[in-house]
C-alpha positions in Angstrom: -12.1 109.1 87.0 -15.2 109.5 84.9 -13.0 109.4 81.8 -11.3 106.2 83.1 -14.6 104.6 83.9 -15.8 105.4 80.5 -12.8 103.8 78.9 -13.0 100.8 81.3 -16.7 100.1 80.9 -17.1 101.1 77.3 -17.0 98.7 74.3 -15.4 99.3 70.9 -18.1 99.1 68.3 -17.5 97.3 65.0 -19.5 96.6 61.8 -18.0 93.0 61.5 -20.1 90.1 62.4 -18.9 87.2 64.4 -15.6 86.9 66.2 -13.2 89.7 65.8 -10.1 87.6 66.6 -9.5 84.4 64.7 -11.4 82.8 61.9 -13.3 80.3 63.9 -12.8 77.7 61.2 -14.5 79.8 58.5 -11.3 80.1 56.5 -10.7 76.3 56.8 -14.2 75.6 55.4 -13.5 78.1 52.6 -10.4 76.1 51.6 -12.2 72.8 51.4 -11.3 70.9 48.2 -13.8 70.6 45.3 -12.7 67.2 44.0 -10.3 66.2 41.2 -9.8 68.5 38.2 -12.1 67.4 35.3 -10.5 66.1 32.2 -9.9 68.6 29.4 -12.7 67.1 27.3 -15.1 67.7 30.2 -14.4 71.4 30.7 -17.0 73.5 28.9 -14.7 76.2 27.7 -11.6 74.1 27.1 -10.4 73.8 23.4 -10.2 70.0 23.9 -13.9 70.0 24.8 -14.7 71.9 21.6 -12.7 69.6 19.5 -14.3 66.5 21.1 -17.8 68.0 20.4 -16.8 68.8 16.8 -15.7 65.2 16.3 -18.9 63.8 17.8 -21.0 66.1 15.6 -19.1 65.1 12.5 -19.5 61.4 13.4 -23.2 61.9 13.9 -23.6 63.7 10.5 -21.5 61.0 8.8 -23.8 58.3 10.3 -26.9 60.2 9.2 -25.5 60.6 5.6 -24.7 56.8 5.5 -28.2 55.9 6.8 -29.8 58.2 4.2 -27.6 56.7 1.5 -28.7 53.2 2.4 -32.3 54.1 1.9 -31.9 55.6 -1.5 -31.7 53.8 -4.9 -28.3 53.5 -6.5 -27.2 53.7 -10.1 -24.7 51.2 -11.4 -23.0 52.9 -14.4 -21.0 51.3 -17.3 -21.8 48.7 -19.9 -19.9 45.8 -18.4 -21.1 46.4 -14.8 -24.7 46.8 -15.9 -24.7 43.6 -18.0 -23.0 41.6 -15.2 -25.5 42.9 -12.7 -28.4 41.9 -14.9 -26.8 38.5 -15.5 -26.4 38.0 -11.8 -30.0 38.7 -11.1 -29.4 41.9 -9.2 -32.8 43.4 -8.3 -33.3 46.5 -10.4 -36.1 48.9 -11.1 -34.9 50.8 -14.2 -32.4 50.7 -17.1 -31.4 54.1 -18.4 -30.0 54.2 -22.0 -28.5 57.4 -23.4 -29.9 58.6 -26.7 -27.7 58.3 -29.7 -25.1 55.9 -28.3 -23.3 53.3 -30.4 -25.1 49.9 -30.0 -23.0 46.9 -29.2 -23.7 43.4 -27.9 -23.6 44.6 -24.3 -26.3 47.3 -24.9 -28.4 44.8 -26.9 -28.2 42.2 -24.1 -28.9 44.7 -21.3 -32.0 46.0 -23.0 -33.2 42.5 -24.0 -32.7 41.0 -20.5 -34.1 44.0 -18.8 -37.4 43.8 -20.8 -37.5 40.0 -20.1 -37.3 40.6 -16.4 -39.9 43.4 -16.4 -37.3 46.2 -15.8 -38.4 49.4 -17.3 -36.1 50.7 -20.1 -35.9 54.5 -20.3 -34.2 56.5 -23.1 -32.7 59.7 -21.7 -30.5 62.5 -23.2 -26.8 61.8 -22.5 -26.5 65.1 -20.6 -29.2 63.9 -18.3 -27.5 60.6 -17.7 -24.3 62.5 -16.9 -26.2 64.4 -14.2 -27.8 61.3 -12.8 -24.5 59.4 -12.5 -22.5 62.5 -11.3 -20.5 62.4 -14.5 -19.4 58.8 -14.0 -18.0 56.7 -16.9 -21.5 55.3 -17.8 -20.8 54.5 -21.5 -24.5 55.3 -22.1 -25.9 52.7 -19.7 -27.0 52.9 -16.0 -29.0 50.5 -13.9 -31.1 51.7 -11.0 -30.9 49.2 -8.0 -32.8 49.4 -4.7 -31.1 49.9 -1.4 -29.0 46.8 -0.5 -30.6 44.4 2.0 -27.9 43.2 4.5 -28.0 39.8 6.1 -27.4 39.0 9.7 -24.1 37.3 10.7 -26.1 34.3 11.8 -27.5 34.1 8.2 -24.0 33.9 6.8 -23.0 31.1 9.2 -26.2 29.2 8.3 -25.5 29.6 4.6 -22.1 28.0 5.3 -23.6 25.1 7.1 -26.2 24.6 4.4 -23.5 24.2 1.8 -22.2 21.0 3.5 -18.6 22.4 3.2 -16.4 23.7 5.9 -17.5 27.3 6.6 -15.4 30.0 4.9 -16.4 33.6 5.9 -14.6 36.9 5.1 -14.8 39.8 7.6 -13.6 43.3 6.9 -12.2 45.4 9.7 -12.5 49.1 8.8 -12.3 48.9 5.0 -13.9 52.2 4.0 -13.3 52.2 0.2 -16.4 50.8 -1.6 -14.2 49.7 -4.5 -12.1 47.5 -2.1 -15.4 46.2 -0.6 -16.7 45.3 -4.0 -13.4 43.6 -5.0 -13.3 41.6 -1.8 -16.9 40.4 -2.4 -15.9 39.3 -5.9 -12.9 37.4 -4.7 -14.9 35.8 -1.9 -17.5 34.6 -4.4 -14.8 33.4 -6.8 -12.9 31.3 -4.2 -15.9 29.7 -2.5 -16.5 31.9 0.6 -20.0 31.6 2.0 -20.5 35.3 3.0 -18.9 38.6 3.9 -19.3 40.5 7.2 -18.7 44.2 7.6 -18.9 46.4 10.7 -21.9 48.6 11.1 -19.7 51.7 11.7 -16.5 52.9 9.9 -17.0 50.7 6.9 -17.9 51.0 3.3 -21.4 49.8 2.4 -22.9 48.3 -0.8 -23.2 51.4 -2.9 -23.3 51.7 -6.7 -19.4 51.8 -6.7 -19.3 48.5 -4.7 -22.0 47.0 -7.0 -19.9 47.9 -10.0 -16.6 46.6 -8.6 -18.2 43.4 -7.4 -19.5 42.8 -10.9 -22.9 41.8 -9.5 -21.6 39.1 -7.2 -23.0 41.0 -4.2 -26.3 39.6 -5.3 -25.0 36.0 -5.1 -23.3 36.2 -1.7 -24.8 37.2 1.6 -23.3 40.4 3.0 -24.0 41.0 6.7 -23.5 43.9 9.0 -22.1 43.4 12.5 -23.0 45.8 15.3 -19.7 44.9 17.0 -17.2 43.0 14.8 -15.0 41.8 17.7 -18.0 40.3 19.5 -19.2 38.7 16.2 -15.8 37.1 15.7 -15.9 35.7 19.2 -19.4 34.3 18.5 -18.1 32.6 15.4 -15.2 31.2 17.4 -17.7 29.7 19.9 -19.3 27.9 16.9 -16.0 26.2 16.1 -14.5 28.5 13.5 -10.9 29.6 13.6 -10.2 33.3 12.9 -7.1 34.4 11.0 -6.2 38.0 10.3 -4.1 39.4 7.4 -1.2 41.3 8.9 2.3 42.2 7.8 3.8 41.2 11.2 2.2 37.8 11.2 2.7 34.4 12.9 2.8 32.5 9.6 2.8 33.1 5.9 0.1 32.1 3.5 2.4 29.2 2.4 2.1 27.8 5.9 -1.6 28.2 6.4 -2.6 24.9 7.9 -5.9 26.2 9.1 -7.1 26.7 5.6 -9.0 23.4 5.3 -11.1 23.8 8.5 -14.0 26.1 9.4 -12.4 29.6 8.9 -12.9 33.3 9.1 -10.5 35.5 7.1 -10.3 39.0 8.5 -9.0 41.8 6.2 -7.8 45.0 7.8 -8.3 48.6 6.6 -6.3 50.2 3.8 -4.0 52.2 6.0 -4.0 50.9 9.6 -4.5 47.2 9.0 -6.2 45.2 11.8 -7.5 47.1 14.8 -6.0 46.1 18.2 -9.1 44.3 19.5 -9.6 42.4 16.3 -6.0 41.3 16.2 -6.2 40.1 19.7 -9.3 38.1 18.8 -7.6 36.3 15.9 -6.3 32.8 16.5 -3.5 33.4 14.0 -2.2 36.2 11.8 -1.1 35.6 8.2 1.2 37.5 5.9 1.8 37.1 2.2 5.4 36.4 0.9 6.5 39.2 -1.4 9.5 40.4 -3.3 11.9 42.7 -1.5 11.1 46.4 -1.8 7.3 46.0 -1.9 5.8 47.3 1.4 2.2 46.0 1.2 -0.7 45.0 -1.1 -4.1 46.6 -1.5 -6.6 45.2 1.0 -8.7 43.5 -1.7 -5.7 42.1 -3.5 -4.3 40.7 -0.3 -7.7 39.1 0.4 -7.8 37.5 -3.1 -4.3 36.0 -2.6 -5.1 34.4 0.7 -8.5 33.2 -0.4 -6.9 31.7 -3.4 -4.5 29.8 -1.2 -7.4 28.6 1.0 -9.3 27.4 -2.0 -6.2 25.6 -3.4 -5.6 23.8 -0.1 -9.2 22.8 0.1 -9.2 21.3 -3.4 -6.3 19.0 -2.7 -7.2 18.0 0.9 
């Protein structure tokens, strides 16, 4: 009996805490969801996150290099570009002439006009000029110009109004080659445009290469930077300007460009991708250039020149 009482009144000991039978809801709480799975780019150890960080870092470094370049003097190299810049009144702080070069009319004019404008003329060894211009084709002449001073898009529009003519503005969408930028500026000046607008990011700036290609016309025409090109185009539309974009799959050809004689913005796309989606959607009309069969496309600056020439022609006869 005593053994039975001991079994009946005794309790089995355990080291476990809480209820022995059943989970009491503890397992249910442990299975509670933690929310949606983060995107791959948001996971610290995911390869997509590392790639996104690398792209962001590269973009920041590119922006820093561009900002630094815009605060440093530039050298325009080559006899024709130097003479054209001096004739155009490009602000300059120094003219470098390689020692022992053959003197022609361009060298004589560059030295004479530089001295007349108070620009210092410095004779340097040719090897030093090679180093200064990164072995560019300088032909013994290089002109040092200060960082380019960009206008505001509103300044470009005001310059157009002050001309008394229907505004004609050129905007570049992602053109990253400074030679194309310089060539577009030269065409814009030649065909009566009142200014050029470039995006603040992902765009070429006025460097020595752009100065050279523009043949000094960048000093004659206001070039503005837009923080947001799409928003700037919408602002211009609100001022009564029509926006047309150069595009291979276009609404009309340049032969049918009836908008040419009114207030106009001509948008030129990048060398490879053309117009970006948001810019294309902002355009009132897209324009293509009739070409012979077998030719896919034209260089961005050449296409800009063709359309601007047509705009100028229509304005002359209107």
